[in-house]
Short mmCIF file of C-alpha atoms in Angstrom, two decimals:
data_model
loop_
_atom_site.label_atom_id
_atom_site.label_comp_id
_atom_site.label_asym_id
_atom_site.label_seq_id
_atom_site.Cartn_x
_atom_site.Cartn_y
_atom_site.Cartn_z
CA UNK A 1 267.22 135.61 -62.68
CA UNK A 2 268.82 133.52 -59.94
CA UNK A 3 267.57 133.43 -56.35
CA UNK A 4 270.24 135.78 -54.99
CA UNK A 5 269.54 138.33 -57.70
CA UNK A 6 265.80 138.17 -57.07
CA UNK A 7 266.24 138.62 -53.32
CA UNK A 8 268.73 141.41 -53.95
CA UNK A 9 266.18 143.27 -56.06
CA UNK A 10 263.54 142.71 -53.38
CA UNK A 11 265.86 144.33 -50.84
CA UNK A 12 266.43 147.50 -52.83
CA UNK A 13 263.07 149.03 -51.85
CA UNK A 14 263.52 152.10 -54.03
CA UNK A 15 261.01 150.95 -56.62
CA UNK A 16 258.61 148.11 -57.25
CA UNK A 17 260.80 145.20 -58.47
CA UNK A 18 258.49 144.11 -61.28
CA UNK A 19 261.09 142.06 -63.15
CA UNK A 20 262.12 140.17 -60.03
CA UNK A 21 258.49 139.53 -59.07
CA UNK A 22 257.78 138.16 -62.54
CA UNK A 23 260.93 136.04 -62.54
CA UNK A 24 260.04 134.59 -59.14
CA UNK A 25 256.50 133.79 -60.23
CA UNK A 26 257.74 131.98 -63.30
CA UNK A 27 259.77 129.74 -60.96
CA UNK A 28 257.28 129.54 -58.11
CA UNK A 29 257.49 125.76 -57.65
CA UNK A 30 261.26 126.00 -57.42
CA UNK A 31 261.47 129.11 -55.25
CA UNK A 32 258.66 128.59 -52.72
CA UNK A 33 260.90 126.44 -50.52
CA UNK A 34 263.88 128.83 -50.56
CA UNK A 35 261.56 131.75 -49.87
CA UNK A 36 260.17 130.01 -46.79
CA UNK A 37 263.75 129.23 -45.79
CA UNK A 38 264.46 132.98 -45.86
CA UNK A 39 261.74 133.52 -43.25
CA UNK A 40 263.18 130.71 -41.13
CA UNK A 41 266.70 132.13 -41.46
CA UNK A 42 265.49 135.51 -40.27
CA UNK A 43 263.78 133.91 -37.27
CA UNK A 44 266.94 131.97 -36.45
CA UNK A 45 269.12 135.07 -36.67
CA UNK A 46 271.33 133.56 -39.36
CA UNK A 47 273.98 136.05 -40.46
CA UNK A 48 273.19 135.50 -44.12
CA UNK A 49 269.47 136.19 -43.65
CA UNK A 50 268.01 138.99 -45.75
CA UNK A 51 265.04 140.29 -43.74
CA UNK A 52 264.80 143.38 -45.93
CA UNK A 53 263.66 141.13 -48.79
CA UNK A 54 260.85 139.48 -46.83
CA UNK A 55 258.23 142.11 -47.62
CA UNK A 56 258.00 140.87 -51.20
CA UNK A 57 258.72 137.24 -50.29
CA UNK A 58 255.74 137.10 -47.94
CA UNK A 59 253.36 138.70 -50.42
CA UNK A 60 254.44 136.37 -53.22
CA UNK A 61 253.95 133.34 -50.97
CA UNK A 62 250.45 134.62 -50.20
CA UNK A 63 249.74 135.08 -53.91
CA UNK A 64 250.86 131.49 -54.48
CA UNK A 65 248.68 130.21 -51.57
CA UNK A 66 251.78 128.57 -50.13
CA UNK A 67 250.35 127.24 -46.86
CA UNK A 68 253.78 126.01 -45.74
CA UNK A 69 254.63 129.66 -45.06
CA UNK A 70 251.71 130.17 -42.67
CA UNK A 71 253.42 128.97 -39.49
CA UNK A 72 256.82 130.60 -40.09
CA UNK A 73 255.09 133.91 -40.77
CA UNK A 74 252.98 133.51 -37.64
CA UNK A 75 256.16 133.00 -35.61
CA UNK A 76 257.67 136.09 -37.19
CA UNK A 77 254.67 138.10 -36.01
CA UNK A 78 255.72 137.47 -32.40
CA UNK A 79 258.87 139.57 -32.91
CA UNK A 80 259.06 142.94 -31.13
CA UNK A 81 257.17 145.72 -32.87
CA UNK A 82 260.19 147.57 -34.22
CA UNK A 83 261.62 144.39 -35.73
CA UNK A 84 258.44 143.16 -37.36
CA UNK A 85 257.82 146.66 -38.73
CA UNK A 86 261.28 146.79 -40.27
CA UNK A 87 260.55 143.50 -41.98
CA UNK A 88 256.95 144.05 -43.09
CA UNK A 89 256.63 147.85 -42.97
CA UNK A 90 253.08 149.13 -43.05
CA UNK A 91 251.82 145.97 -44.67
CA UNK A 92 251.11 145.26 -40.98
CA UNK A 93 248.16 147.63 -41.17
CA UNK A 94 247.38 147.36 -44.87
CA UNK A 95 247.68 143.80 -46.20
CA UNK A 96 248.46 141.45 -43.32
CA UNK A 97 244.94 140.01 -42.77
CA UNK A 98 244.66 139.16 -46.46
CA UNK A 99 248.15 137.65 -46.48
CA UNK A 100 247.47 135.43 -43.47
CA UNK A 101 244.08 134.36 -44.79
CA UNK A 102 245.74 133.45 -48.10
CA UNK A 103 248.38 131.33 -46.32
CA UNK A 104 245.99 129.78 -43.77
CA UNK A 105 246.53 126.03 -43.39
CA UNK A 106 243.30 125.24 -41.52
CA UNK A 107 244.61 125.63 -37.96
CA UNK A 108 243.84 129.01 -36.33
CA UNK A 109 245.98 128.39 -33.24
CA UNK A 110 249.07 130.21 -34.61
CA UNK A 111 246.91 133.30 -35.16
CA UNK A 112 245.30 132.94 -31.73
CA UNK A 113 248.76 132.73 -30.17
CA UNK A 114 249.82 136.01 -31.78
CA UNK A 115 246.66 137.76 -30.58
CA UNK A 116 247.17 136.59 -27.00
CA UNK A 117 250.89 137.44 -26.92
CA UNK A 118 251.19 140.69 -24.93
CA UNK A 119 254.67 141.24 -26.40
CA UNK A 120 253.43 141.16 -30.00
CA UNK A 121 252.89 144.45 -31.81
CA UNK A 122 249.45 145.91 -31.10
CA UNK A 123 248.77 146.61 -34.79
CA UNK A 124 249.72 143.04 -35.68
CA UNK A 125 247.32 141.74 -33.04
CA UNK A 126 244.56 144.03 -34.33
CA UNK A 127 245.01 142.70 -37.84
CA UNK A 128 245.05 139.09 -36.66
CA UNK A 129 241.56 139.72 -35.26
CA UNK A 130 240.62 140.93 -38.74
CA UNK A 131 242.10 137.75 -40.20
CA UNK A 132 240.04 135.38 -38.05
CA UNK A 133 236.90 137.42 -38.74
CA UNK A 134 237.60 137.15 -42.47
CA UNK A 135 238.15 133.40 -42.16
CA UNK A 136 234.90 132.93 -40.26
CA UNK A 137 232.87 135.02 -42.70
CA UNK A 138 234.28 133.03 -45.63
CA UNK A 139 233.40 129.77 -43.82
CA UNK A 140 237.02 128.70 -43.51
CA UNK A 141 236.68 128.78 -39.73
CA UNK A 142 233.55 127.84 -37.75
CA UNK A 143 231.89 131.04 -36.58
CA UNK A 144 231.11 129.49 -33.18
CA UNK A 145 234.77 128.68 -32.62
CA UNK A 146 235.80 132.26 -33.38
CA UNK A 147 233.11 133.64 -31.07
CA UNK A 148 234.37 131.37 -28.31
CA UNK A 149 237.88 132.64 -28.92
CA UNK A 150 236.65 136.24 -28.75
CA UNK A 151 235.24 135.47 -25.29
CA UNK A 152 238.55 133.94 -24.28
CA UNK A 153 240.49 136.90 -25.65
CA UNK A 154 238.28 139.35 -23.77
CA UNK A 155 239.09 137.53 -20.55
CA UNK A 156 242.83 137.32 -21.20
CA UNK A 157 243.75 140.58 -22.93
CA UNK A 158 245.06 143.13 -20.49
CA UNK A 159 242.90 146.31 -20.40
CA UNK A 160 245.68 148.63 -21.57
CA UNK A 161 244.44 152.13 -22.38
CA UNK A 162 244.35 152.93 -26.09
CA UNK A 163 245.84 149.57 -27.05
CA UNK A 164 244.97 148.82 -30.65
CA UNK A 165 244.67 145.10 -30.00
CA UNK A 166 241.32 145.98 -28.43
CA UNK A 167 240.35 147.79 -31.61
CA UNK A 168 240.79 144.50 -33.42
CA UNK A 169 238.64 142.69 -30.87
CA UNK A 170 235.83 145.23 -31.32
CA UNK A 171 236.14 145.09 -35.10
CA UNK A 172 235.82 141.29 -35.06
CA UNK A 173 232.77 141.43 -32.79
CA UNK A 174 231.04 143.87 -35.13
CA UNK A 175 232.07 142.16 -38.39
CA UNK A 176 230.69 138.84 -37.13
CA UNK A 177 227.61 140.56 -35.63
CA UNK A 178 228.22 138.91 -32.26
CA UNK A 179 225.38 140.69 -30.51
CA UNK A 180 225.78 138.48 -27.44
CA UNK A 181 229.11 140.21 -26.75
CA UNK A 182 227.75 143.75 -27.04
CA UNK A 183 227.52 144.12 -23.27
CA UNK A 184 231.27 143.57 -23.09
CA UNK A 185 231.97 146.23 -25.69
CA UNK A 186 230.40 149.30 -24.06
CA UNK A 187 232.71 149.29 -20.99
CA UNK A 188 235.73 149.38 -23.31
CA UNK A 189 234.55 152.73 -24.66
CA UNK A 190 233.38 154.05 -21.30
CA UNK A 191 236.79 153.28 -19.77
CA UNK A 192 238.66 154.61 -22.83
CA UNK A 193 240.34 151.26 -23.39
CA UNK A 194 239.37 152.15 -26.95
CA UNK A 195 240.87 155.52 -27.84
CA UNK A 196 237.91 157.91 -28.28
CA UNK A 197 239.88 159.80 -30.91
CA UNK A 198 240.03 156.63 -32.99
CA UNK A 199 236.56 155.21 -32.47
CA UNK A 200 233.42 155.83 -30.40
CA UNK A 201 230.63 153.49 -29.41
CA UNK A 202 228.32 154.86 -32.11
CA UNK A 203 230.84 153.72 -34.71
CA UNK A 204 230.66 150.20 -33.30
CA UNK A 205 226.87 150.27 -33.40
CA UNK A 206 226.96 151.40 -37.03
CA UNK A 207 229.38 148.58 -37.89
CA UNK A 208 227.20 146.05 -36.09
CA UNK A 209 224.08 147.20 -37.97
CA UNK A 210 225.88 146.95 -41.31
CA UNK A 211 227.02 143.41 -40.49
CA UNK A 212 223.46 142.43 -39.59
CA UNK A 213 222.27 143.59 -43.02
CA UNK A 214 225.22 142.14 -44.94
CA UNK A 215 226.51 139.10 -42.99
CA UNK A 216 228.50 137.76 -45.95
CA UNK A 217 230.15 141.12 -46.63
CA UNK A 218 229.95 143.38 -43.57
CA UNK A 219 232.65 145.83 -44.64
CA UNK A 220 232.36 149.17 -46.40
CA UNK A 221 235.07 148.12 -48.84
CA UNK A 222 234.82 144.32 -49.36
CA UNK A 223 237.83 144.23 -51.70
CA UNK A 224 240.03 145.03 -48.72
CA UNK A 225 239.14 141.61 -47.29
CA UNK A 226 239.48 139.32 -50.31
CA UNK A 227 242.40 136.94 -50.59
CA UNK A 228 245.70 138.41 -51.77
CA UNK A 229 245.97 138.66 -55.54
CA UNK A 230 248.71 139.46 -58.02
CA UNK A 231 251.51 141.04 -56.00
CA UNK A 232 252.84 143.34 -58.70
CA UNK A 233 249.38 144.66 -59.54
CA UNK A 234 248.26 145.05 -55.95
CA UNK A 235 251.43 146.78 -54.78
CA UNK A 236 251.77 149.02 -57.81
CA UNK A 237 249.01 151.30 -56.53
CA UNK A 238 250.54 151.35 -53.06
CA UNK A 239 254.00 152.17 -54.38
CA UNK A 240 252.61 154.93 -56.56
CA UNK A 241 251.10 156.68 -53.53
CA UNK A 242 253.82 156.03 -50.96
CA UNK A 243 257.12 155.75 -52.83
CA UNK A 244 258.28 159.35 -52.46
CA UNK A 245 257.52 159.45 -48.74
CA UNK A 246 259.29 156.14 -48.22
CA UNK A 247 262.42 157.42 -49.93
CA UNK A 248 262.42 160.64 -47.92
CA UNK A 249 262.06 158.80 -44.63
CA UNK A 250 264.79 156.36 -45.58
CA UNK A 251 267.19 159.19 -46.42
CA UNK A 252 266.32 160.95 -43.15
CA UNK A 253 266.91 157.77 -41.18
CA UNK A 254 270.30 157.25 -42.78
CA UNK A 255 271.28 160.80 -41.81
CA UNK A 256 270.46 160.43 -38.11
CA UNK A 257 272.25 158.82 -35.20
CA UNK A 258 269.09 156.81 -34.57
CA UNK A 259 270.26 154.38 -37.24
CA UNK A 260 272.89 153.09 -34.83
CA UNK A 261 270.22 151.79 -32.44
CA UNK A 262 268.01 150.09 -35.04
CA UNK A 263 268.28 146.73 -36.78
CA UNK A 264 270.06 146.93 -40.12
CA UNK A 265 266.76 146.38 -41.90
CA UNK A 266 264.90 149.01 -43.85
CA UNK A 267 261.15 149.14 -43.77
CA UNK A 268 259.60 148.69 -47.22
CA UNK A 269 256.83 151.03 -48.28
CA UNK A 270 255.48 153.03 -45.34
CA UNK A 271 251.91 154.24 -45.16
CA UNK A 272 251.95 158.01 -44.67
CA UNK A 273 248.39 157.82 -43.28
CA UNK A 274 249.13 155.54 -40.34
CA UNK A 275 248.88 158.26 -37.67
CA UNK A 276 245.58 159.72 -38.87
CA UNK A 277 242.74 159.05 -36.43
CA UNK A 278 239.88 156.85 -37.60
CA UNK A 279 237.42 159.72 -37.05
CA UNK A 280 239.56 162.39 -38.70
CA UNK A 281 238.54 163.69 -42.13
CA UNK A 282 239.88 161.35 -44.79
CA UNK A 283 242.91 162.94 -46.52
CA UNK A 284 241.61 161.75 -49.89
CA UNK A 285 239.17 164.69 -49.78
CA UNK A 286 235.95 162.66 -49.85
CA UNK A 287 234.53 164.51 -46.85
CA UNK A 288 233.99 161.21 -45.02
CA UNK A 289 235.68 160.05 -41.85
CA UNK A 290 238.96 158.20 -42.48
CA UNK A 291 237.43 155.14 -40.77
CA UNK A 292 234.51 155.16 -43.22
CA UNK A 293 236.62 155.80 -46.31
CA UNK A 294 240.20 154.82 -47.13
CA UNK A 295 240.86 153.03 -43.82
CA UNK A 296 237.83 150.76 -44.22
#
């Protein structure tokens, strides 16, 4: 398969493009550069850019540990929320920390810049906090440096009510067991900077205690925080659970006037669980809170 055919299959979105993913992987040394160029073209607003293909492009580059893609992707994450969502879909909330950690080139500043950008999407910023916590726990970033950044971020982030960037800050503090910042956490809950429907202070305390017992793996589901693996295998489970909903939403979007006001990009697979509160019962039927089950 040639590059245009591969990117065309990536843009279809109706099903997992297994053949195109395999063809790209077989030519990874040849295609890594053109794939990165696709990200750059999207950022530059080139007419021939194919942003609808970037969902798979980005995940393949992460699978290949192509560190040259780290900075272009970081720049893409500064785009307005609706644009970055149309490019990356709900990978923003599902896979983005693993993708960025897999592409990481040793310099955290591009991630820090996204976190501190008030115009960046709040879910992107949340997941960039997860990324730096993952990097610190895996010893790819000095823990002390990340803690210092968390102090800086606390001072610079605007205290917007229910802004999910703050959720990321709290998650990073607990995952790294930064007990010296605990006094800064409680006021966020008392002032409802953290949405009480999504998380309460007792949840933070539970997370902190788990991190103290398991500093090398402080999460309920450690596999969620490992580096990105085989794209076809990893996304096959996601497609199986979300494909029908994605198709229905795409058809509905095409049938509404709202399409005229949106970029001509289609979101890839969308997570039907995105609007479920962290403390709501998990829809998988486990009886646990969503935060403690499938969201973890």
